[in-house]
PDB file of C-alpha atoms in Angstrom:
ATOM      1  CA  UNK A   1       3.750   6.897   7.714  1.00  0.00           C
ATOM      2  CA  UNK A   2       6.226   6.914   4.822  1.00  0.00           C
ATOM      3  CA  UNK A   3       5.778   4.545   1.877  1.00  0.00           C
ATOM      4  CA  UNK A   4       8.617   2.362   0.601  1.00  0.00           C
ATOM      5  CA  UNK A   5       9.108   1.906  -3.145  1.00  0.00           C
ATOM      6  CA  UNK A   6       8.406  -1.462  -4.798  1.00  0.00           C
ATOM      7  CA  UNK A   7      10.915  -4.229  -4.125  1.00  0.00           C
ATOM      8  CA  UNK A   8      12.181  -4.275  -7.702  1.00  0.00           C
ATOM      9  CA  UNK A   9      12.808  -0.525  -7.558  1.00  0.00           C
ATOM     10  CA  UNK A  10      14.557  -0.801  -4.195  1.00  0.00           C
ATOM     11  CA  UNK A  11      16.875  -3.440  -5.597  1.00  0.00           C
ATOM     12  CA  UNK A  12      17.651  -1.331  -8.659  1.00  0.00           C
ATOM     13  CA  UNK A  13      18.159   1.886  -6.685  1.00  0.00           C
ATOM     14  CA  UNK A  14      20.610   0.252  -4.275  1.00  0.00           C
ATOM     15  CA  UNK A  15      22.365  -1.908  -6.878  1.00  0.00           C
ATOM     16  CA  UNK A  16      25.763  -0.308  -6.263  1.00  0.00           C
ATOM     17  CA  UNK A  17      25.930  -1.639  -2.679  1.00  0.00           C
ATOM     18  CA  UNK A  18      24.447  -5.117  -3.197  1.00  0.00           C
ATOM     19  CA  UNK A  19      27.781  -6.918  -3.013  1.00  0.00           C
ATOM     20  CA  UNK A  20      29.156  -5.108   0.040  1.00  0.00           C
ATOM     21  CA  UNK A  21      26.300  -4.813   2.558  1.00  0.00           C
ATOM     22  CA  UNK A  22      26.385  -7.430   5.339  1.00  0.00           C
ATOM     23  CA  UNK A  23      23.447  -6.361   7.517  1.00  0.00           C
ATOM     24  CA  UNK A  24      20.146  -4.627   6.774  1.00  0.00           C
ATOM     25  CA  UNK A  25      18.106  -3.014   9.540  1.00  0.00           C
ATOM     26  CA  UNK A  26      14.756  -1.225   9.270  1.00  0.00           C
ATOM     27  CA  UNK A  27      14.442   1.726  11.667  1.00  0.00           C
ATOM     28  CA  UNK A  28      11.713   4.237  12.506  1.00  0.00           C
ATOM     29  CA  UNK A  29      13.865   7.344  12.152  1.00  0.00           C
ATOM     30  CA  UNK A  30      16.112   9.198   9.718  1.00  0.00           C
ATOM     31  CA  UNK A  31      19.251  10.745  11.264  1.00  0.00           C
ATOM     32  CA  UNK A  32      21.271  13.689  10.036  1.00  0.00           C
ATOM     33  CA  UNK A  33      22.992  12.294   6.942  1.00  0.00           C
ATOM     34  CA  UNK A  34      24.867  15.429   5.897  1.00  0.00           C
ATOM     35  CA  UNK A  35      28.061  13.436   5.537  1.00  0.00           C
ATOM     36  CA  UNK A  36      26.490  10.954   3.115  1.00  0.00           C
ATOM     37  CA  UNK A  37      26.184  11.290  -0.662  1.00  0.00           C
ATOM     38  CA  UNK A  38      23.131  10.438  -2.751  1.00  0.00           C
ATOM     39  CA  UNK A  39      23.749   7.509  -5.051  1.00  0.00           C
ATOM     40  CA  UNK A  40      26.869   6.467  -3.144  1.00  0.00           C
ATOM     41  CA  UNK A  41      25.935   5.733   0.477  1.00  0.00           C
ATOM     42  CA  UNK A  42      22.513   7.377   0.688  1.00  0.00           C
ATOM     43  CA  UNK A  43      19.421   6.584  -1.405  1.00  0.00           C
ATOM     44  CA  UNK A  44      15.873   7.916  -1.628  1.00  0.00           C
ATOM     45  CA  UNK A  45      13.819   4.695  -1.533  1.00  0.00           C
ATOM     46  CA  UNK A  46      10.436   6.324  -0.909  1.00  0.00           C
ATOM     47  CA  UNK A  47       7.557   5.506  -3.233  1.00  0.00           C
ATOM     48  CA  UNK A  48       6.910   9.176  -3.995  1.00  0.00           C
ATOM     49  CA  UNK A  49      10.603  10.100  -4.212  1.00  0.00           C
ATOM     50  CA  UNK A  50      10.119  12.671  -1.480  1.00  0.00           C
ATOM     51  CA  UNK A  51      12.896  11.518   0.886  1.00  0.00           C
ATOM     52  CA  UNK A  52      10.439  10.155   3.439  1.00  0.00           C
ATOM     53  CA  UNK A  53      12.176   6.755   3.310  1.00  0.00           C
ATOM     54  CA  UNK A  54      15.954   6.797   3.107  1.00  0.00           C
ATOM     55  CA  UNK A  55      18.444   3.938   2.852  1.00  0.00           C
ATOM     56  CA  UNK A  56      21.957   4.701   4.000  1.00  0.00           C
ATOM     57  CA  UNK A  57      25.158   2.781   4.536  1.00  0.00           C
ATOM     58  CA  UNK A  58      27.587   2.944   7.438  1.00  0.00           C
ATOM     59  CA  UNK A  59      30.467   0.599   6.730  1.00  0.00           C
ATOM     60  CA  UNK A  60      28.854  -2.711   5.804  1.00  0.00           C
ATOM     61  CA  UNK A  61      25.553  -1.908   7.551  1.00  0.00           C
ATOM     62  CA  UNK A  62      22.502  -0.812   5.570  1.00  0.00           C
ATOM     63  CA  UNK A  63      19.732   1.086   7.331  1.00  0.00           C
ATOM     64  CA  UNK A  64      16.290   1.729   5.862  1.00  0.00           C
ATOM     65  CA  UNK A  65      14.551   4.469   7.814  1.00  0.00           C
ATOM     66  CA  UNK A  66      11.269   6.343   7.906  1.00  0.00           C
ATOM     67  CA  UNK A  67       9.903   8.561  10.650  1.00  0.00           C
ATOM     68  CA  UNK A  68       7.423   6.566  12.737  1.00  0.00           C
ATOM     69  CA  UNK A  69       7.788   3.405  10.652  1.00  0.00           C
ATOM     70  CA  UNK A  70       7.528   2.402   7.001  1.00  0.00           C
ATOM     71  CA  UNK A  71       4.654   1.070   4.887  1.00  0.00           C
ATOM     72  CA  UNK A  72       5.648  -1.516   2.287  1.00  0.00           C
ATOM     73  CA  UNK A  73       4.605  -1.510  -1.352  1.00  0.00           C
ATOM     74  CA  UNK A  74       2.250  -4.224  -2.676  1.00  0.00           C
ATOM     75  CA  UNK A  75       5.372  -5.700  -4.300  1.00  0.00           C
ATOM     76  CA  UNK A  76       8.233  -7.026  -2.191  1.00  0.00           C
ATOM     77  CA  UNK A  77       9.572  -8.834  -5.261  1.00  0.00           C
ATOM     78  CA  UNK A  78      13.372  -8.943  -5.586  1.00  0.00           C
ATOM     79  CA  UNK A  79      13.919  -6.534  -2.695  1.00  0.00           C
ATOM     80  CA  UNK A  80      17.173  -8.132  -1.516  1.00  0.00           C
ATOM     81  CA  UNK A  81      17.820 -10.516  -4.398  1.00  0.00           C
ATOM     82  CA  UNK A  82      21.509 -10.957  -5.187  1.00  0.00           C
ATOM     83  CA  UNK A  83      22.634  -9.103  -2.072  1.00  0.00           C
ATOM     84  CA  UNK A  84      25.417 -11.643  -2.025  1.00  0.00           C
ATOM     85  CA  UNK A  85      27.186 -10.486   1.170  1.00  0.00           C
ATOM     86  CA  UNK A  86      24.018  -9.937   3.202  1.00  0.00           C
ATOM     87  CA  UNK A  87      24.137 -12.006   6.391  1.00  0.00           C
ATOM     88  CA  UNK A  88      21.155 -10.701   8.367  1.00  0.00           C
ATOM     89  CA  UNK A  89      17.960  -8.690   7.962  1.00  0.00           C
ATOM     90  CA  UNK A  90      16.156  -7.121  10.914  1.00  0.00           C
ATOM     91  CA  UNK A  91      12.618  -5.879  10.315  1.00  0.00           C
ATOM     92  CA  UNK A  92      11.899  -5.207  13.978  1.00  0.00           C
ATOM     93  CA  UNK A  93       8.211  -4.569  13.267  1.00  0.00           C
ATOM     94  CA  UNK A  94       9.177  -1.296  11.574  1.00  0.00           C
ATOM     95  CA  UNK A  95       8.105  -2.384   8.074  1.00  0.00           C
ATOM     96  CA  UNK A  96       4.326  -2.729   7.734  1.00  0.00           C
ATOM     97  CA  UNK A  97       3.829  -5.360   5.024  1.00  0.00           C
ATOM     98  CA  UNK A  98       0.054  -5.602   5.363  1.00  0.00           C
ATOM     99  CA  UNK A  99      -0.436  -3.992   1.882  1.00  0.00           C
ATOM    100  CA  UNK A 100       1.930  -6.482   0.221  1.00  0.00           C
ATOM    101  CA  UNK A 101       0.599  -9.160  -2.142  1.00  0.00           C
ATOM    102  CA  UNK A 102       3.780 -10.596  -3.658  1.00  0.00           C
ATOM    103  CA  UNK A 103       7.190 -11.569  -2.281  1.00  0.00           C
ATOM    104  CA  UNK A 104       8.668 -13.393  -5.266  1.00  0.00           C
ATOM    105  CA  UNK A 105      12.439 -13.738  -5.154  1.00  0.00           C
ATOM    106  CA  UNK A 106      12.606 -11.403  -2.150  1.00  0.00           C
ATOM    107  CA  UNK A 107      15.837 -13.017  -0.883  1.00  0.00           C
ATOM    108  CA  UNK A 108      16.852 -14.868  -4.046  1.00  0.00           C
ATOM    109  CA  UNK A 109      20.564 -15.746  -4.088  1.00  0.00           C
ATOM    110  CA  UNK A 110      21.355 -14.034  -0.801  1.00  0.00           C
ATOM    111  CA  UNK A 111      24.239 -16.460  -0.657  1.00  0.00           C
ATOM    112  CA  UNK A 112      25.584 -15.309   2.747  1.00  0.00           C
ATOM    113  CA  UNK A 113      22.244 -15.005   4.556  1.00  0.00           C
ATOM    114  CA  UNK A 114      21.986 -16.685   7.973  1.00  0.00           C
ATOM    115  CA  UNK A 115      19.390 -14.729   9.979  1.00  0.00           C
ATOM    116  CA  UNK A 116      16.079 -12.943   9.302  1.00  0.00           C
ATOM    117  CA  UNK A 117      13.427 -12.067  11.909  1.00  0.00           C
ATOM    118  CA  UNK A 118      10.665 -13.253   9.595  1.00  0.00           C
ATOM    119  CA  UNK A 119       7.925 -13.305  12.219  1.00  0.00           C
ATOM    120  CA  UNK A 120       8.172  -9.508  12.451  1.00  0.00           C
ATOM    121  CA  UNK A 121       6.432  -9.068   9.091  1.00  0.00           C
ATOM    122  CA  UNK A 122       2.811  -9.626   8.101  1.00  0.00           C
ATOM    123  CA  UNK A 123       2.074 -12.064   5.286  1.00  0.00           C
ATOM    124  CA  UNK A 124      -1.708 -12.323   5.399  1.00  0.00           C
ATOM    125  CA  UNK A 125      -2.203 -10.579   2.045  1.00  0.00           C
ATOM    126  CA  UNK A 126       0.711 -12.187   0.196  1.00  0.00           C
ATOM    127  CA  UNK A 127      -0.295 -14.537  -2.613  1.00  0.00           C
ATOM    128  CA  UNK A 128       3.020 -15.286  -4.303  1.00  0.00           C
ATOM    129  CA  UNK A 129       6.025 -16.695  -2.416  1.00  0.00           C
ATOM    130  CA  UNK A 130       7.707 -18.187  -5.486  1.00  0.00           C
ATOM    131  CA  UNK A 131      11.501 -18.559  -5.104  1.00  0.00           C
ATOM    132  CA  UNK A 132      11.417 -16.321  -2.031  1.00  0.00           C
ATOM    133  CA  UNK A 133      14.506 -17.930  -0.445  1.00  0.00           C
ATOM    134  CA  UNK A 134      15.843 -19.816  -3.467  1.00  0.00           C
ATOM    135  CA  UNK A 135      19.598 -20.305  -3.542  1.00  0.00           C
ATOM    136  CA  UNK A 136      20.105 -18.957  -0.014  1.00  0.00           C
ATOM    137  CA  UNK A 137      22.862 -21.506   0.301  1.00  0.00           C
ATOM    138  CA  UNK A 138      24.112 -20.599   3.804  1.00  0.00           C
ATOM    139  CA  UNK A 139      20.880 -20.239   5.764  1.00  0.00           C
ATOM    140  CA  UNK A 140      20.428 -23.084   8.247  1.00  0.00           C
ATOM    141  CA  UNK A 141      17.205 -22.320  10.121  1.00  0.00           C
ATOM    142  CA  UNK A 142      14.046 -20.449   9.141  1.00  0.00           C
ATOM    143  CA  UNK A 143      11.078 -19.778  11.405  1.00  0.00           C
ATOM    144  CA  UNK A 144       7.830 -18.778   9.690  1.00  0.00           C
ATOM    145  CA  UNK A 145       5.570 -20.110  12.432  1.00  0.00           C
ATOM    146  CA  UNK A 146       3.928 -16.704  12.875  1.00  0.00           C
ATOM    147  CA  UNK A 147       2.990 -16.283   9.232  1.00  0.00           C
ATOM    148  CA  UNK A 148      -0.621 -16.301   8.034  1.00  0.00           C
ATOM    149  CA  UNK A 149      -0.438 -17.850   4.563  1.00  0.00           C
ATOM    150  CA  UNK A 150      -4.161 -18.299   4.027  1.00  0.00           C
ATOM    151  CA  UNK A 151      -4.143 -16.283   0.795  1.00  0.00           C
ATOM    152  CA  UNK A 152      -1.031 -17.939  -0.676  1.00  0.00           C
ATOM    153  CA  UNK A 153      -1.480 -19.238  -4.229  1.00  0.00           C
ATOM    154  CA  UNK A 154       2.090 -19.982  -5.306  1.00  0.00           C
ATOM    155  CA  UNK A 155       4.748 -21.513  -3.061  1.00  0.00           C
ATOM    156  CA  UNK A 156       6.783 -23.079  -5.847  1.00  0.00           C
ATOM    157  CA  UNK A 157      10.521 -23.184  -5.291  1.00  0.00           C
ATOM    158  CA  UNK A 158      10.182 -21.218  -2.061  1.00  0.00           C
ATOM    159  CA  UNK A 159      13.268 -22.891  -0.507  1.00  0.00           C
ATOM    160  CA  UNK A 160      14.813 -24.243  -3.712  1.00  0.00           C
ATOM    161  CA  UNK A 161      18.559 -24.943  -3.544  1.00  0.00           C
ATOM    162  CA  UNK A 162      18.931 -23.954   0.103  1.00  0.00           C
ATOM    163  CA  UNK A 163      21.861 -26.326   0.413  1.00  0.00           C
ATOM    164  CA  UNK A 164      22.539 -25.910   4.135  1.00  0.00           C
ATOM    165  CA  UNK A 165      18.951 -25.452   5.313  1.00  0.00           C
ATOM    166  CA  UNK A 166      18.448 -27.917   8.161  1.00  0.00           C
ATOM    167  CA  UNK A 167      15.253 -26.782   9.859  1.00  0.00           C
ATOM    168  CA  UNK A 168      12.075 -24.936   8.888  1.00  0.00           C
ATOM    169  CA  UNK A 169       9.575 -24.114  11.634  1.00  0.00           C
ATOM    170  CA  UNK A 170       6.249 -23.968   9.806  1.00  0.00           C
ATOM    171  CA  UNK A 171       3.740 -23.846  12.647  1.00  0.00           C
ATOM    172  CA  UNK A 172       0.037 -24.272  11.919  1.00  0.00           C
ATOM    173  CA  UNK A 173      -0.777 -23.278   8.346  1.00  0.00           C
ATOM    174  CA  UNK A 174      -3.938 -23.327   6.260  1.00  0.00           C
ATOM    175  CA  UNK A 175      -2.726 -23.127   2.660  1.00  0.00           C
ATOM    176  CA  UNK A 176      -5.753 -24.715   0.998  1.00  0.00           C
ATOM    177  CA  UNK A 177      -5.865 -21.830  -1.485  1.00  0.00           C
ATOM    178  CA  UNK A 178      -2.401 -22.689  -2.784  1.00  0.00           C
ATOM    179  CA  UNK A 179      -2.361 -24.031  -6.333  1.00  0.00           C
ATOM    180  CA  UNK A 180       1.271 -25.134  -6.405  1.00  0.00           C
ATOM    181  CA  UNK A 181       3.947 -26.209  -3.941  1.00  0.00           C
ATOM    182  CA  UNK A 182       6.107 -27.527  -6.763  1.00  0.00           C
ATOM    183  CA  UNK A 183       9.806 -27.838  -5.861  1.00  0.00           C
ATOM    184  CA  UNK A 184       9.142 -26.061  -2.570  1.00  0.00           C
ATOM    185  CA  UNK A 185      11.997 -27.916  -0.813  1.00  0.00           C
ATOM    186  CA  UNK A 186      13.847 -29.185  -3.883  1.00  0.00           C
ATOM    187  CA  UNK A 187      17.601 -29.699  -3.463  1.00  0.00           C
ATOM    188  CA  UNK A 188      17.558 -28.921   0.246  1.00  0.00           C
ATOM    189  CA  UNK A 189      19.950 -31.802   0.786  1.00  0.00           C
ATOM    190  CA  UNK A 190      20.542 -31.239   4.516  1.00  0.00           C
ATOM    191  CA  UNK A 191      16.953 -30.524   5.541  1.00  0.00           C
ATOM    192  CA  UNK A 192      16.080 -32.886   8.360  1.00  0.00           C
ATOM    193  CA  UNK A 193      13.429 -31.042  10.365  1.00  0.00           C
ATOM    194  CA  UNK A 194      10.207 -29.696   8.900  1.00  0.00           C
ATOM    195  CA  UNK A 195       6.926 -30.563  10.596  1.00  0.00           C
ATOM    196  CA  UNK A 196       4.080 -30.453   8.084  1.00  0.00           C
ATOM    197  CA  UNK A 197       1.555 -32.218  10.317  1.00  0.00           C
ATOM    198  CA  UNK A 198      -0.281 -28.928  11.031  1.00  0.00           C
ATOM    199  CA  UNK A 199      -0.171 -27.701   7.421  1.00  0.00           C
ATOM    200  CA  UNK A 200      -3.475 -28.038   5.577  1.00  0.00           C
ATOM    201  CA  UNK A 201      -3.412 -28.186   1.766  1.00  0.00           C
ATOM    202  CA  UNK A 202      -6.105 -28.683  -0.846  1.00  0.00           C
ATOM    203  CA  UNK A 203      -6.792 -32.166  -2.206  1.00  0.00           C
ATOM    204  CA  UNK A 204      -5.576 -31.251  -5.687  1.00  0.00           C
ATOM    205  CA  UNK A 205      -2.323 -29.342  -5.614  1.00  0.00           C
ATOM    206  CA  UNK A 206       0.859 -29.478  -7.676  1.00  0.00           C
ATOM    207  CA  UNK A 207       3.888 -30.675  -5.662  1.00  0.00           C
TER     208      UNK A 207
END
């Protein structure tokens, strides 16, 4: 299957559309894009720069496609950071994140975000979740109940400044490897539902 470039590179490559895209959808195909222009509404976001993963825009919708599915880079860092008009992301089990080890700032300052199908991605290998959703000021509910976070080391600021976040569905989690949860829910002033009773942490951890 095709390999996606690192998150930082994806963000840089698509920088010209970050303020206008409202939805992002991962798909397991690449259509005929003869009417699109590279660098304007079509981008080669493959790791090898061989056009095996293409991002394209139709109106305010961003599609990221690869034939048969897409394999993520070890780094998901900054992938959608500062996509300020982005309202929803649909992974749809198209993006295989099993090789990924870091998701720092993946959705940082997605200030219009309201919906992400987070349980469609694999997190077993991810160690760093720092600031993953920080400053997502419009998101109200997040469900990460399906995530395996057993290898997580850094969860600091994961939901920092999510002003309208009201509910986080954690599910059962064993995060005894985590060294820091510092400011994980800091300044989430409307958060009223987060069940941590099934979350296991180490005895000595920074909160």
